[in-house]
XYZ file of C-alpha atoms in Angstrom:
409
model
C -6.706 21.939 24.873
C -3.883 23.576 22.937
C -3.919 23.725 19.159
C -1.212 21.617 17.460
C 1.311 23.777 15.669
C 0.974 21.727 12.489
C -2.835 21.965 12.357
C -3.009 24.668 9.642
C -0.901 22.529 7.343
C -3.003 19.447 7.962
C -6.210 21.362 7.305
C -4.833 22.572 3.958
C -3.952 19.012 2.975
C -7.396 17.664 3.895
C -9.071 20.409 1.859
C -6.946 19.522 -1.164
C -8.835 16.531 -2.545
C -6.703 13.588 -3.655
C -8.891 10.492 -3.932
C -7.060 7.408 -5.175
C -6.976 6.890 -8.946
C -7.729 10.570 -9.519
C -5.165 13.333 -9.724
C -3.304 14.129 -6.511
C -2.065 17.358 -8.099
C -3.837 19.625 -5.559
C -1.769 18.077 -2.750
C 1.458 17.730 -4.740
C 1.272 21.380 -5.797
C 0.939 22.477 -2.161
C 3.913 20.374 -1.105
C 6.082 21.332 -4.067
C 5.422 25.031 -3.532
C 6.585 24.794 0.074
C 9.751 22.897 -0.809
C 10.515 25.427 -3.529
C 9.847 28.335 -1.164
C 12.353 26.799 1.242
C 14.980 26.434 -1.490
C 14.587 22.667 -1.963
C 14.087 21.247 -5.452
C 11.425 18.518 -5.511
C 11.855 15.457 -7.727
C 8.885 13.786 -9.404
C 7.940 10.369 -10.717
C 4.622 10.003 -12.504
C 1.807 7.560 -13.128
C 1.540 6.162 -16.653
C -1.036 8.755 -17.686
C 0.854 11.573 -15.969
C -2.111 12.631 -13.849
C -0.630 11.539 -10.519
C 2.831 12.082 -9.089
C 5.200 11.091 -6.334
C 7.315 13.819 -4.801
C 10.760 13.229 -3.306
C 12.900 15.927 -1.719
C 16.116 16.090 0.292
C 17.481 18.564 2.805
C 21.207 17.798 2.592
C 23.574 17.849 5.512
C 25.489 21.071 6.059
C 28.476 19.641 4.169
C 26.261 18.834 1.164
C 25.895 15.134 1.903
C 22.669 13.581 0.642
C 23.538 9.985 1.469
C 22.299 8.391 4.684
C 19.916 10.043 7.118
C 16.216 9.351 7.422
C 13.334 9.477 4.943
C 9.902 10.521 6.182
C 7.290 8.944 3.957
C 3.552 8.974 3.450
C 0.888 8.646 0.787
C -0.991 11.676 -0.457
C -4.097 9.815 -1.640
C -7.216 9.057 0.371
C -10.032 6.555 -0.110
C -13.343 7.630 -1.693
C -16.240 8.961 0.354
C -19.141 7.901 -1.881
C -21.834 6.009 -0.040
C -20.590 7.062 3.374
C -22.780 9.021 5.805
C -20.676 12.008 6.839
C -22.697 13.743 9.551
C -20.123 15.875 11.401
C -18.638 17.781 8.475
C -18.131 17.649 4.742
C -15.278 15.147 4.146
C -13.019 17.816 2.660
C -13.900 20.610 5.054
C -11.689 19.999 8.102
C -13.377 20.622 11.436
C -11.978 20.675 14.968
C -14.529 19.559 17.535
C -14.223 18.137 21.052
C -10.483 17.593 20.839
C -10.613 15.877 17.444
C -9.897 16.893 13.861
C -12.459 15.556 11.377
C -11.978 15.134 7.643
C -11.011 12.588 5.013
C -7.346 11.815 5.525
C -7.188 13.235 9.048
C -5.979 9.889 10.339
C -4.881 8.201 7.117
C -2.538 9.965 6.674
C -2.366 13.676 6.047
C -1.627 14.497 9.673
C 1.809 12.875 9.421
C 2.549 14.713 6.179
C 1.313 18.008 7.583
C 3.429 17.637 10.698
C 6.560 17.119 8.613
C 5.765 20.065 6.358
C 5.120 22.307 9.373
C 8.687 21.706 10.564
C 10.268 21.929 7.105
C 11.444 25.569 7.390
C 13.240 24.822 10.673
C 14.811 21.717 9.148
C 16.092 23.780 6.222
C 17.513 26.466 8.519
C 19.263 23.933 10.759
C 22.843 22.876 10.150
C 22.163 19.200 9.679
C 24.730 16.543 10.387
C 22.598 14.013 8.500
C 20.181 14.613 5.608
C 16.424 14.448 5.979
C 14.447 13.135 3.011
C 10.749 13.342 2.191
C 8.861 10.807 0.083
C 5.214 11.564 -0.675
C 3.506 8.968 -2.890
C 0.334 8.524 -4.937
C -2.226 5.673 -5.082
C -1.171 3.786 -1.973
C -4.785 2.951 -1.242
C -5.205 0.760 -4.328
C -2.149 -1.404 -3.670
C 0.885 0.816 -2.978
C 1.136 1.580 -6.693
C 3.169 4.788 -6.663
C 5.976 4.212 -4.177
C 8.081 1.600 -6.070
C 8.908 3.997 -8.908
C 9.873 6.709 -6.414
C 12.118 4.407 -4.402
C 13.842 3.118 -7.543
C 14.326 6.673 -8.757
C 16.018 8.029 -5.657
C 18.191 4.934 -5.416
C 19.202 5.415 -9.069
C 20.194 8.970 -8.177
C 22.554 7.617 -5.519
C 20.440 8.732 -2.569
C 20.591 5.996 0.043
C 18.867 6.810 3.336
C 19.785 4.681 6.320
C 16.307 4.725 7.814
C 12.691 5.198 6.749
C 9.646 6.088 8.820
C 6.330 5.489 7.079
C 3.763 7.532 8.960
C 0.686 5.316 8.712
C -1.606 5.634 11.742
C -0.170 3.555 14.587
C -0.979 5.733 17.624
C 2.727 6.676 17.457
C 3.708 3.109 18.299
C 6.592 1.585 16.353
C 5.603 -1.126 13.874
C 8.507 -3.303 12.760
C 6.658 -5.915 10.701
C 3.544 -6.378 8.644
C 2.289 -8.968 6.220
C 2.600 -8.661 2.476
C -0.657 -7.856 0.698
C -1.377 -9.154 -2.799
C -4.225 -9.044 -5.281
C -4.491 -11.037 -8.486
C -6.923 -11.746 -11.293
C -7.364 -14.895 -13.353
C -9.494 -14.764 -16.497
C -10.769 -18.005 -18.066
C -12.038 -18.141 -21.648
C -14.035 -21.076 -23.028
C -16.464 -21.667 -25.892
C -20.158 -20.806 -25.431
C -22.838 -23.239 -26.645
C -26.454 -23.997 -25.867
C -26.454 -26.182 -22.764
C -28.210 -28.999 -24.640
C -25.046 -29.229 -26.762
C -22.710 -28.963 -23.804
C -19.966 -31.266 -25.170
C -19.737 -29.012 -28.236
C -18.596 -26.124 -26.044
C -15.891 -25.548 -23.465
C -17.101 -24.488 -20.031
C -14.756 -21.880 -18.519
C -16.339 -22.393 -15.109
C -14.718 -25.831 -14.794
C -11.073 -24.672 -14.598
C -12.237 -21.655 -12.590
C -13.753 -23.960 -9.978
C -10.578 -26.036 -9.945
C -8.531 -22.874 -9.399
C -10.703 -21.877 -6.436
C -10.158 -25.319 -4.904
C -6.412 -25.104 -5.580
C -6.208 -21.729 -3.848
C -8.215 -22.957 -0.866
C -5.838 -25.915 -0.536
C -2.838 -23.603 -0.821
C -4.129 -21.452 2.036
C -4.867 -24.621 4.007
C -1.269 -25.730 3.563
C -0.062 -22.432 5.012
C -2.482 -22.795 7.895
C -1.216 -26.286 8.734
C 2.463 -26.012 7.862
C 3.431 -22.362 8.130
C 5.806 -20.680 8.117
C 4.537 -19.220 11.356
C 5.200 -15.876 13.002
C 3.546 -15.703 16.400
C 3.897 -11.929 16.499
C 0.840 -11.644 14.226
C -2.775 -12.076 15.287
C -3.015 -14.725 12.545
C 0.384 -16.378 12.705
C 0.459 -17.797 9.164
C -0.055 -16.545 5.643
C -3.657 -16.395 4.435
C -5.444 -16.250 1.110
C -8.567 -16.920 -0.858
C -10.521 -16.309 -4.047
C -12.935 -13.644 -2.892
C -14.511 -12.468 -6.137
C -16.026 -14.454 -9.017
C -17.981 -13.380 -12.062
C -18.832 -15.685 -14.954
C -21.391 -17.130 -17.289
C -24.539 -15.558 -18.699
C -27.329 -17.854 -17.565
C -28.026 -21.441 -16.608
C -28.602 -22.846 -20.103
C -25.519 -21.443 -21.845
C -22.107 -23.087 -21.507
C -20.015 -20.514 -19.651
C -17.620 -18.674 -21.946
C -15.920 -16.223 -19.593
C -15.051 -16.291 -15.898
C -13.086 -13.732 -13.901
C -11.702 -14.562 -10.451
C -9.849 -12.251 -8.100
C -7.802 -13.512 -5.179
C -6.077 -12.034 -2.152
C -3.153 -13.420 -0.191
C -1.306 -12.048 2.834
C 2.186 -13.360 3.517
C 4.249 -13.375 6.682
C 7.719 -11.819 6.184
C 9.275 -15.290 5.975
C 7.552 -15.813 2.596
C 8.104 -13.994 -0.679
C 5.685 -12.848 -3.349
C 7.629 -14.715 -6.013
C 7.275 -18.142 -4.411
C 3.481 -17.873 -4.222
C 3.132 -16.455 -7.726
C 5.323 -19.293 -9.024
C 2.915 -21.848 -7.550
C -0.059 -20.101 -9.138
C 1.636 -19.892 -12.531
C 2.669 -23.555 -12.357
C -0.887 -24.669 -11.536
C -2.193 -22.800 -14.561
C 0.561 -23.796 -17.001
C 0.997 -27.426 -15.971
C -2.555 -28.436 -15.106
C -5.467 -26.105 -15.802
C -4.488 -24.810 -19.231
C -3.548 -28.211 -20.762
C -6.834 -29.660 -19.504
C -8.759 -26.713 -20.957
C -7.000 -27.116 -24.328
C -7.762 -30.857 -24.290
C -11.473 -30.167 -23.769
C -11.336 -27.673 -26.629
C -9.751 -30.284 -28.898
C -12.518 -32.736 -28.012
C -15.140 -30.119 -28.864
C -13.459 -29.486 -32.203
C -13.626 -33.182 -33.054
C -17.313 -33.401 -32.108
C -18.359 -30.334 -34.090
C -16.077 -30.759 -37.086
C -14.527 -27.356 -36.434
C -11.266 -26.431 -38.124
C -8.376 -27.997 -36.179
C -7.009 -25.429 -33.761
C -10.069 -23.177 -33.989
C -11.335 -23.947 -30.492
C -7.919 -24.746 -29.019
C -6.577 -21.319 -29.977
C -9.706 -19.545 -28.742
C -9.654 -20.850 -25.174
C -7.166 -19.646 -22.579
C -6.275 -18.570 -19.068
C -4.756 -15.186 -18.273
C -3.162 -14.410 -14.913
C -2.429 -10.872 -13.724
C -0.814 -9.830 -10.443
C -2.647 -6.562 -9.815
C -0.928 -5.518 -6.608
C 2.026 -6.836 -4.661
C 2.806 -5.067 -1.423
C 5.836 -6.798 0.084
C 5.908 -7.743 3.731
C 7.950 -5.776 6.233
C 10.204 -7.719 8.559
C 12.649 -5.351 10.231
C 15.020 -7.221 12.536
C 14.283 -7.031 16.251
C 17.717 -5.532 16.929
C 17.611 -2.973 14.097
C 18.786 0.484 15.097
C 15.700 2.176 13.663
C 13.463 0.554 16.280
C 15.296 2.200 19.166
C 15.602 5.478 17.256
C 11.911 5.655 16.411
C 10.971 4.892 20.002
C 13.272 7.679 21.156
C 11.743 10.116 18.679
C 8.298 9.053 19.918
C 9.230 9.906 23.513
C 10.240 6.431 24.706
C 14.038 6.630 24.984
C 15.674 3.294 25.722
C 12.700 1.296 24.479
C 13.112 -1.300 21.760
C 9.458 -2.334 21.731
C 7.805 -2.872 18.367
C 4.561 -4.353 17.140
C 3.484 -6.448 14.169
C 0.291 -5.708 12.227
C -1.765 -7.492 9.599
C -2.381 -4.548 7.251
C 0.146 -3.648 4.552
C 2.028 -0.389 3.993
C 4.698 1.027 1.720
C 7.361 0.240 4.330
C 8.122 -3.136 2.776
C 8.818 -1.456 -0.561
C 11.411 0.803 1.046
C 13.025 -2.097 2.903
C 13.570 -4.008 -0.360
C 16.315 -1.644 -1.447
C 19.825 -1.709 -0.036
C 20.420 -1.692 3.700
C 17.607 0.701 4.507
C 15.811 -0.082 7.793
C 12.113 0.794 7.835
C 9.383 1.070 10.443
C 5.823 2.352 10.533
C 5.066 5.067 13.078
C 2.440 7.752 12.750
C -0.385 9.600 14.492
C -3.956 8.370 14.679
C -5.728 5.057 14.913
C -6.003 2.663 11.960
C -9.537 1.934 13.189
C -10.540 5.442 12.035
C -9.029 5.064 8.569
C -11.508 4.818 5.677
C -14.515 5.448 7.931
C -17.244 8.093 7.626
C -16.522 11.048 9.920
C -12.832 10.065 9.944
C -11.059 11.776 12.812
C -7.824 12.037 14.737
C -7.256 13.193 18.301
C -5.439 16.523 18.510
C -3.184 14.967 21.148
C -1.958 12.512 18.501
C -1.052 15.390 16.195
C 0.847 17.065 19.034
C 2.705 13.809 19.679
C 3.671 13.659 16.005
C 4.889 17.255 16.095
C 7.163 16.343 19.021
C 8.341 13.303 17.054
C 9.348 15.543 14.136
C 11.225 17.868 16.482
C 13.141 14.890 17.874
C 14.002 13.784 14.336
C 15.421 17.273 13.730
C 17.491 17.113 16.919
C 18.892 13.720 15.869
C 19.666 14.891 12.346
C 21.420 17.976 13.715
C 23.668 15.980 16.071
C 26.862 14.240 15.012
């Protein structure tokens, strides 16, 4: 089997550790150095603490145009390896064996990034008719945290690509739609008392239990009433409270409860409409009832008026909101991406349940986005993560086709 031309680049990226929520500087420095070597100035946007960065770069058209064209995008972070049994190789020591490349990020998704960087010098030397942009993000694996700031930044600079390809592993199939992925936390605060004096306290577990029931009913409504999109394995939006921590022990009125929920929306639904329902449930129902119980406890104990009422509360945080992707069936990018992937004339596209940064790109302007990248999502996040070398070769051909398209008027 031949060795993919981009393999050396991919191996360098795998060796440069960039676990989510830690610095991705080793990868960003590699990428930035190559752009600089090729005469391209990289642009950065940073995490709040400055330890992690997005990198955006543009190869302009021969006439200097930076508007339009295509953006090739991927995340530089990888998931942790702790607790996983890596038996083939060290996670950050790439190894080629039996037609596969092993290493953390081999499939998700440093092969796509490495393939693009391998072709970068040829892209720079070409006389492009359309610009090619690169968008490499941080902390995708914890909720697509980095990409929004990068997208807003390049839009603010007046850079408006026509198309985006997010290179998540899809076996080089074109993905036109995925569900939105959301994570939230609700914290309930009551008043602790000995259980024998229960009415003198305020049990935070009561509104927490009511919230769990509310969320289960909300998901049941979606299941029964839609909206439905039959292109997905599960045709409706889904959700549930999947984490709960609260109380100290059985004979103490529970003072604190933390719940975390997940919901996945079909493209026909928005984040805002679901969050509005959650906020309304808290503000109009759960919180007034909690305050009323606190007032009753004040009266029973002779506490200062307002002492208990001011102490109790409910805090809601939306921790991650990855918007759904719903590229139109007749969008030009679907045919283009299929052509670049070696299927000229095809307009086939798939829908998947997992979320990506593609929806964040599609939120801005008229940009059309798809997911298309080498490797199998089934290998992502696993011990002994691997990608078939043939998938890397297919991605290299994809990049060459992108260059041909960008060079042709």
